[in-house]
Coordinates of C-alpha atoms in Angstrom, one line a residue:
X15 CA -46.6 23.5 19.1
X16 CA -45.8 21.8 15.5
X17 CA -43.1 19.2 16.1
X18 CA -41.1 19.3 12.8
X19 CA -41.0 16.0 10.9
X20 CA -38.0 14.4 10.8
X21 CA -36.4 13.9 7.1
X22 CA -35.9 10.6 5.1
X23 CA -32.2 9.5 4.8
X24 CA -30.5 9.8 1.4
X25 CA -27.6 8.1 -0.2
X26 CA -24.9 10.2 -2.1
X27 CA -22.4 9.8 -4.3
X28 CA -19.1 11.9 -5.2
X29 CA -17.4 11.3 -7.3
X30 CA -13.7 13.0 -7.2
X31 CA -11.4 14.5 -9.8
X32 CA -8.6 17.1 -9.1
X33 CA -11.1 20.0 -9.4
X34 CA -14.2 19.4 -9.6
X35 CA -16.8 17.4 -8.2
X36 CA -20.3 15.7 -9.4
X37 CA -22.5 14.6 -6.3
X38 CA -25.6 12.5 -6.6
X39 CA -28.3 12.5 -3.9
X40 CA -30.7 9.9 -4.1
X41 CA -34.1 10.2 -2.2
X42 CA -37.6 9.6 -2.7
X43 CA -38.8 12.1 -4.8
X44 CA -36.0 11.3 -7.1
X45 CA -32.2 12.0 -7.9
X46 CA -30.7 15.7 -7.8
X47 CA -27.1 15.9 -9.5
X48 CA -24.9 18.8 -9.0
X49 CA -21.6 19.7 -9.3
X50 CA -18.5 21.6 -7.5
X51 CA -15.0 22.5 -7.4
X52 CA -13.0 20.8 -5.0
X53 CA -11.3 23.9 -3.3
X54 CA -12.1 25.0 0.1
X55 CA -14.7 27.1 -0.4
X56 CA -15.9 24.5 -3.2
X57 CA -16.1 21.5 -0.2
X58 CA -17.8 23.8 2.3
X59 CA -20.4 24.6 -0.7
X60 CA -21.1 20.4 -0.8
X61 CA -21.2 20.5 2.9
X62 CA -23.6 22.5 3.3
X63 CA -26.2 20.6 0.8
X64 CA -25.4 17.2 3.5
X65 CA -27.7 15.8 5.9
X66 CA -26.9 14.4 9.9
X67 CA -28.5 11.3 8.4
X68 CA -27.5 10.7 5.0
X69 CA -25.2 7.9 4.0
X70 CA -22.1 9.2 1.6
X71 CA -19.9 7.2 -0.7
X72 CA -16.5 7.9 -2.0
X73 CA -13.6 6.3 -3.7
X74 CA -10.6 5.5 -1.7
X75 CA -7.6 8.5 -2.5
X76 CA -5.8 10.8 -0.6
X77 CA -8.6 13.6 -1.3
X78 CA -11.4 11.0 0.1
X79 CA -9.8 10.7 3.2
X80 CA -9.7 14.3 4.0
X81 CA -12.9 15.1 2.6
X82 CA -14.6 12.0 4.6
X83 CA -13.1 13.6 8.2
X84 CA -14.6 17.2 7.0
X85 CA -18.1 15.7 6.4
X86 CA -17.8 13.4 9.5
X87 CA -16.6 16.5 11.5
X88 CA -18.8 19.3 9.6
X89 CA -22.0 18.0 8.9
X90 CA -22.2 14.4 11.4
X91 CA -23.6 11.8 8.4
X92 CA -22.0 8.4 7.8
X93 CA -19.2 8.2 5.6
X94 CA -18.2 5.1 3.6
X95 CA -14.7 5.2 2.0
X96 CA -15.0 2.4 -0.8
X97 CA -12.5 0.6 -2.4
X98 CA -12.3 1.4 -6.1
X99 CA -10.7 -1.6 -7.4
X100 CA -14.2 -3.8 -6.5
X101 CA -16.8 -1.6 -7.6
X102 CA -17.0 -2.9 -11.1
X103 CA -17.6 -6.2 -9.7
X104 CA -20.6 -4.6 -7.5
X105 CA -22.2 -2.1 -10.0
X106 CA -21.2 -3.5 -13.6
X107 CA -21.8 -0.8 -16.2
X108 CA -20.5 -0.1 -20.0
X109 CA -21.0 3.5 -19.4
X110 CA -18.0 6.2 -17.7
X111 CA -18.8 9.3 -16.4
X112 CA -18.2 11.5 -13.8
X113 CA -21.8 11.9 -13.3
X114 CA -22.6 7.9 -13.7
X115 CA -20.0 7.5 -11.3
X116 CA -21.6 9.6 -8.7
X117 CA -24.7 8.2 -9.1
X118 CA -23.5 4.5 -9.0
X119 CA -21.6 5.0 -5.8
X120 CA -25.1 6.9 -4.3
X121 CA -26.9 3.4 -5.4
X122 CA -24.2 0.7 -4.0
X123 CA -25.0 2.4 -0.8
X124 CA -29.2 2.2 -0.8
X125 CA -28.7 -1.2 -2.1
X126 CA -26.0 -3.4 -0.2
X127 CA -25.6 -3.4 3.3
X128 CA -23.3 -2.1 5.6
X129 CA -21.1 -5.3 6.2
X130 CA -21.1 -5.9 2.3
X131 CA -19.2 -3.2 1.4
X132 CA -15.8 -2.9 0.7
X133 CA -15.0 -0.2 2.7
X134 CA -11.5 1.4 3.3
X135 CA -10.5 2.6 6.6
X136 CA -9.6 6.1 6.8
X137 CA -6.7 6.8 8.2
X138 CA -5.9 8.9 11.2
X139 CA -4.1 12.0 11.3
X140 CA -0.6 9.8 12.4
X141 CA -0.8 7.3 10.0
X142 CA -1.7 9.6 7.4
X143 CA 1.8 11.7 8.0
X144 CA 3.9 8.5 7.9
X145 CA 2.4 7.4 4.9
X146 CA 3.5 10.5 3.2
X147 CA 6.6 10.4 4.4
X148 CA 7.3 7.0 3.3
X149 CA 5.6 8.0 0.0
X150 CA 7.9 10.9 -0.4
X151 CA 11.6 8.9 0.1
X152 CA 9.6 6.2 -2.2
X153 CA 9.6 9.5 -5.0
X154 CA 13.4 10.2 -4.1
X155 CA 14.2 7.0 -3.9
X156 CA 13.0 6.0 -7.4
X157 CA 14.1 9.3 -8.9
X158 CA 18.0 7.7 -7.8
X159 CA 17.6 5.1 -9.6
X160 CA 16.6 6.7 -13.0
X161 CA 18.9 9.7 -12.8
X162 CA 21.6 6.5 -11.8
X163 CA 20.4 5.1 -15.1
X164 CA 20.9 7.8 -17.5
X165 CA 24.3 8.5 -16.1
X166 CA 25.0 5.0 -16.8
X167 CA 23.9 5.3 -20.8
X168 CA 26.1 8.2 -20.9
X169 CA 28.8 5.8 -20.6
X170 CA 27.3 3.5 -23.0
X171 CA 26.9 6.2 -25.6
X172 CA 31.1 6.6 -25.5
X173 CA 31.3 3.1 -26.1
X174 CA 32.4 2.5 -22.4
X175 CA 31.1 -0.9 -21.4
X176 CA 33.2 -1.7 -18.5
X177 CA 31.2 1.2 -16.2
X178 CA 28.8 -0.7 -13.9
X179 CA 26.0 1.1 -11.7
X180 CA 27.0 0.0 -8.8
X181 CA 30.4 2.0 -9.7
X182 CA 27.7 5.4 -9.8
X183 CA 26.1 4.8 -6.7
X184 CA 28.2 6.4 -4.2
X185 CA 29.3 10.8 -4.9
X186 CA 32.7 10.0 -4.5
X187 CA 33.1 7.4 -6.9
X188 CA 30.7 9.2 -9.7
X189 CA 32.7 12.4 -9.7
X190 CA 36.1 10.0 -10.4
X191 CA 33.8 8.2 -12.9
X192 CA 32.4 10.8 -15.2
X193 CA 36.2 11.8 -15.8
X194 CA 36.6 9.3 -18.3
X195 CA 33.6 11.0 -20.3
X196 CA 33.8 13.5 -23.0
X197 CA 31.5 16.2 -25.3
X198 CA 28.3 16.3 -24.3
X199 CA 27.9 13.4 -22.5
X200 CA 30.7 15.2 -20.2
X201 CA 28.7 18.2 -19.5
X202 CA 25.5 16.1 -19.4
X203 CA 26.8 13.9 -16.6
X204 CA 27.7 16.7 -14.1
X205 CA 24.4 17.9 -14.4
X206 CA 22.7 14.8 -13.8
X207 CA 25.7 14.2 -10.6
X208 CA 24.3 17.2 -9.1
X209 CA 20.9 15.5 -9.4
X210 CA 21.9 12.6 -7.8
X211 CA 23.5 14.8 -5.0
X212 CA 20.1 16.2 -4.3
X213 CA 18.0 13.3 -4.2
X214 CA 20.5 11.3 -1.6
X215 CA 20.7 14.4 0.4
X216 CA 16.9 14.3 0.4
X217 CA 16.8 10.3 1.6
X218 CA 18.9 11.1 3.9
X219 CA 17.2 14.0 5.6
X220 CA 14.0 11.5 5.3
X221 CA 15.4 8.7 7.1
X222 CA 16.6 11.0 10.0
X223 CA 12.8 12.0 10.3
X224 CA 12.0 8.1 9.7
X225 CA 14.0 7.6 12.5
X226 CA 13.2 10.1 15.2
X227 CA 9.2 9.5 14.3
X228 CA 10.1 5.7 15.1
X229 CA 12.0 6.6 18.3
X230 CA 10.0 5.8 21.6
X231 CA 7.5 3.6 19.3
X232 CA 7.0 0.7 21.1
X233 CA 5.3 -1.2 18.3
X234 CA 7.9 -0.2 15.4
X235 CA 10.3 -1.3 17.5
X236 CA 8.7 -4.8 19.2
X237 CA 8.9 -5.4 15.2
X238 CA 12.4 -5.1 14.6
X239 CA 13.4 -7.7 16.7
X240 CA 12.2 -10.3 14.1
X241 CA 14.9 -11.4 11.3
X242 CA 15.4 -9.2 8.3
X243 CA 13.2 -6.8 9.7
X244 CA 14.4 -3.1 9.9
X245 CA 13.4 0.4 10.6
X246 CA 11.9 1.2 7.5
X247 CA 10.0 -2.0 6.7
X248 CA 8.8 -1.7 10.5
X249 CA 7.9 1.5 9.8
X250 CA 5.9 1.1 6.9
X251 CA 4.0 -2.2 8.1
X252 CA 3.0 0.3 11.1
X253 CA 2.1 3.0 8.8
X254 CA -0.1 1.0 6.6
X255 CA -1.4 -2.0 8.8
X256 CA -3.7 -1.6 12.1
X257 CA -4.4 -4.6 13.9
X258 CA -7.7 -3.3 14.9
X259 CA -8.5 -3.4 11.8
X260 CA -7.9 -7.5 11.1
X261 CA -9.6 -10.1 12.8
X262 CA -6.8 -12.2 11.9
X263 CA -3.4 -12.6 10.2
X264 CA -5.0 -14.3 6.8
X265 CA -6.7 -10.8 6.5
X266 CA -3.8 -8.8 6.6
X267 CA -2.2 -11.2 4.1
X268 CA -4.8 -10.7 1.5
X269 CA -5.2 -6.9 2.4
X270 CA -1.2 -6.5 1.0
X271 CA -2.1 -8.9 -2.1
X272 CA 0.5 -11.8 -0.6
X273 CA -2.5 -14.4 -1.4
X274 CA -2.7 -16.2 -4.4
X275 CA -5.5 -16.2 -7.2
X276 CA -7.6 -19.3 -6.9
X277 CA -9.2 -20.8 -9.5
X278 CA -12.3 -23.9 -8.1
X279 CA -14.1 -25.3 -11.2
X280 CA -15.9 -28.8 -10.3
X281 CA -13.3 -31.1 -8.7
X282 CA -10.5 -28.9 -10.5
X283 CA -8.5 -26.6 -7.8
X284 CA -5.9 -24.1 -9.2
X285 CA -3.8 -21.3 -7.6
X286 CA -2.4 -18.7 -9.9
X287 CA -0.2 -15.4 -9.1
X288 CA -0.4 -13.7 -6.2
X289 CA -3.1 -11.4 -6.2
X290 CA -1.1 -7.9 -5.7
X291 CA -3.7 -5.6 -4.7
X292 CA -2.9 -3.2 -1.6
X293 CA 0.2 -1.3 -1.3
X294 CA 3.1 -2.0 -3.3
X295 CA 5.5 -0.8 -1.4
X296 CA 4.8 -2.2 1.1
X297 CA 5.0 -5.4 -0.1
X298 CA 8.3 -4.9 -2.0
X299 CA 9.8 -3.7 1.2
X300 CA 8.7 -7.4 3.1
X301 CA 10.4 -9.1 -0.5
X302 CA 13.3 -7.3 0.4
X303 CA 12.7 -8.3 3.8
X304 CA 12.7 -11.8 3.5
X305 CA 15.5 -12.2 1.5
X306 CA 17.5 -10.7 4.1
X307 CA 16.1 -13.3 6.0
X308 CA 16.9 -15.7 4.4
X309 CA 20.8 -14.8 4.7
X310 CA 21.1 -14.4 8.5
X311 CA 22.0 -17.1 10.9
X312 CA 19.0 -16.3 13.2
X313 CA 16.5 -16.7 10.5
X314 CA 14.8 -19.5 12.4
X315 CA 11.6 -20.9 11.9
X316 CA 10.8 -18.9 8.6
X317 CA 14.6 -19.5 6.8
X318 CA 13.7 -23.5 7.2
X319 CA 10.6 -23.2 6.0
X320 CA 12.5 -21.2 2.7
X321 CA 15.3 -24.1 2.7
X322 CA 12.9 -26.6 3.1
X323 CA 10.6 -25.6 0.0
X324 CA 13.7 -24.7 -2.4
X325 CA 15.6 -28.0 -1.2
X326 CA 13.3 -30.2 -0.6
X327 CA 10.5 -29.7 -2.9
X328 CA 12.1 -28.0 -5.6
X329 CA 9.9 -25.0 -5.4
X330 CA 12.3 -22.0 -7.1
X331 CA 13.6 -19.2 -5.1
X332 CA 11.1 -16.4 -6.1
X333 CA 8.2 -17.9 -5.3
X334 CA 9.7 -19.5 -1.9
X335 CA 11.0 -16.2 -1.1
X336 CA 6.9 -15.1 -1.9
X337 CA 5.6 -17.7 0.8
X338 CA 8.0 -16.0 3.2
X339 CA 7.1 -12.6 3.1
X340 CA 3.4 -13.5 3.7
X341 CA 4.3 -15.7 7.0
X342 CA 6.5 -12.8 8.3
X343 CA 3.5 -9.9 7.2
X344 CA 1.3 -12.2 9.3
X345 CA 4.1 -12.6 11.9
X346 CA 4.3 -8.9 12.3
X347 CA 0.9 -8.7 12.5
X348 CA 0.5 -11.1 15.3
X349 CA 3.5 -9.2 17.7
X350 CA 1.1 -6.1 17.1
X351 CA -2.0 -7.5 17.9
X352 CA -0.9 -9.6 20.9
X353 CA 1.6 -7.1 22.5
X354 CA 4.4 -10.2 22.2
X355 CA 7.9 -10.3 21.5
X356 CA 9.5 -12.3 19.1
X357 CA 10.8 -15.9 19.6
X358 CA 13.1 -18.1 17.1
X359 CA 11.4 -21.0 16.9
X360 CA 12.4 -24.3 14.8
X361 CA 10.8 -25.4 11.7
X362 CA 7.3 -27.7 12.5
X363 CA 8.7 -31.3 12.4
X364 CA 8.0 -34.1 9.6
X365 CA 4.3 -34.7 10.8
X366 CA 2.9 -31.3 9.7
X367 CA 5.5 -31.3 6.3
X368 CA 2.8 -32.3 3.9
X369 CA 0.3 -29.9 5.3
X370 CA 3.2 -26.9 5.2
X371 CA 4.0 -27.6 1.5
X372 CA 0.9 -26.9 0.2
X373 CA 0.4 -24.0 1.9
X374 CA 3.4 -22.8 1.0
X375 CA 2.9 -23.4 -2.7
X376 CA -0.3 -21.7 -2.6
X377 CA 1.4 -18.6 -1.4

């Protein structure tokens, strides 16, 4: 009886556009490039070419995700999501392709290992489904402000000066405002009051579903008990962060781009900008976050430490307010991973105050 041999590994690369495909599959005999549509019956096609033991590559993006659970759950081989933004610093390369880009992401993975890649956690079916709702009030949200924006250039137009925006942001007091207007900008502004109509009737239908996903979730709302935190920034951080995924809070920090830019040269130490990479969002939301807590009378350890750097050391407001919203991501990280509720506690005393600073300007 002939025991059938079993096959070398390969290494592919996809790369993804909206659709099409180009795969690269590099083995020992040598590299075979193809291409595909991204369809259904186009990603059953690729499928079928896969191996239980090849390794696959992909950039991180909505597509990746579900494409890496088909292979995983189709064909059995090892899926790496990468992340897209550090792959010119692994592979550097003048050239930009579809096909180059396939093959590059087939060679990161026979050359690095495993622990040296920068992989992206897919996320699971849950997360997934709160991500997109958040994403889609994000869309409504943000389509408010512009249609609130045009209306207000209307006014403009006619010369009006004394029409704010905050006087167009409730129906009531649009429909009483566009009264004023005449012409054009008269017939324009009723259209673009219906739009408005739409969009908040929209938000509002998303936060109900906001709210009943977050009703019963211990976690989302463990996290609300801490200052300036509230259902939707709860929500998100949920959403987006997994404290299996973090060995600790630093992590999580740098994973929502809260960490500054540091520059070492010889004996010369510099920290630029914060490094915004991850999701912005998210990190607007923990901004907004801890300004609000920064204005309630529970604000505790974290409102000191924002007192204590704008009074005290003359650090401005924006980038105090900065150093905040990475202490309370890694606060809400901790009350996830440990299981623990939230305690006010006072601002470390005067023996610690040097140490503080600096790490607070460095944020």
């Amino acid at each position: 009886m002939k025991v059938e041999k079993a096959k070398e590994p390969r290494c592919v690369g996809i790369d993804l556009g909206k659709r099409t495909y180009e795969v690269a599959i590099v083995e020992k005999g040598g590299v075979t490039i193809s291409n595909g549509k991204t369809c259904v019956a186009g990603r059953q096609a690729l499928y079928k070419k896969l191996r239980p033991n090849d390794k696959v590559a992909l950039e991180a993006g909505n597509l990746a995700f579900i494409i890496a659970k088909e292979i995983e759950a189709s064909v059995g081989c090892q899926v790496y999501v990468l992340n897209p933004s550090h792959l010119a610093l692994i592979y550097g390369s003048m050239k930009k392709t579809d096909k180059e880009d396939s093959l590059k992401l087939a060679h990161i993975i026979e050359d690095f290992q495993e622990e040296r890649l920068p992989v992206v956690p897919v996320p699971s079916d849950k997360e997934m489904g709160r991500r997109k709702l958040l994403a889609c009030y994000r869309r409504a949200q943000q389509s408010r402000i512009r249609e609130i924006n045009k209306l207000h250039g209307l006014f403009l137009a006619q010369g009006i000066t004394t029409m704010t925006k905050e006087n167009l942001s409730t129906g009531n007091s649009r429909k009483e405002a566009i009264a004023v207007l005449t012409g054009i900008e008269l017939e324009e502004s009723k259209y673009l009051v219906a739009c408005l109509d739409l969009h908040e009737q929209q938000m509002q239908a998303l936060q109900g579903q906001i709210k009943k996903e977050s009703h019963g979730d211990e976690v989302i709302e463990r996290l609300q008990s801490v200052p300036g935190v509230g259902p939707m920034v709860a929500f998100a951080f949920v959403s987006h962060v997994g404290a299996e995924r973090f060995e600790n809070a630093s992590q999580v920090s740098n994973y929502l781009g809260l960490v500054p830019r540091v520059y070492i040269s010889g004996e010369t130490v510099r920290y630029g900008r914060i490094t915004k990479r991850g999701n912005g969002y998210l990190r607007a939301l923990l901004v907004q976050a801890a300004w609000a807590l920064t204005r309630t009378k529970q604000g505790g350890k974290l409102k000191e430490r924002f007192e204590y750097m704008t009074v005290e050391k003359s650090v401005s407001k924006k980038k105090a307010i900065v150093a905040v919203a990475r202490r309370m991501a890694e606060l809400l990280y901790a009350l996830m991973r440990d299981g623990t509720n939230y305690e006010n506690r006072p601002f470390t005393g005067e023996k610690k105050v040097e140490e503080l600073a600096q790490l607070a300007m460095s944020a």
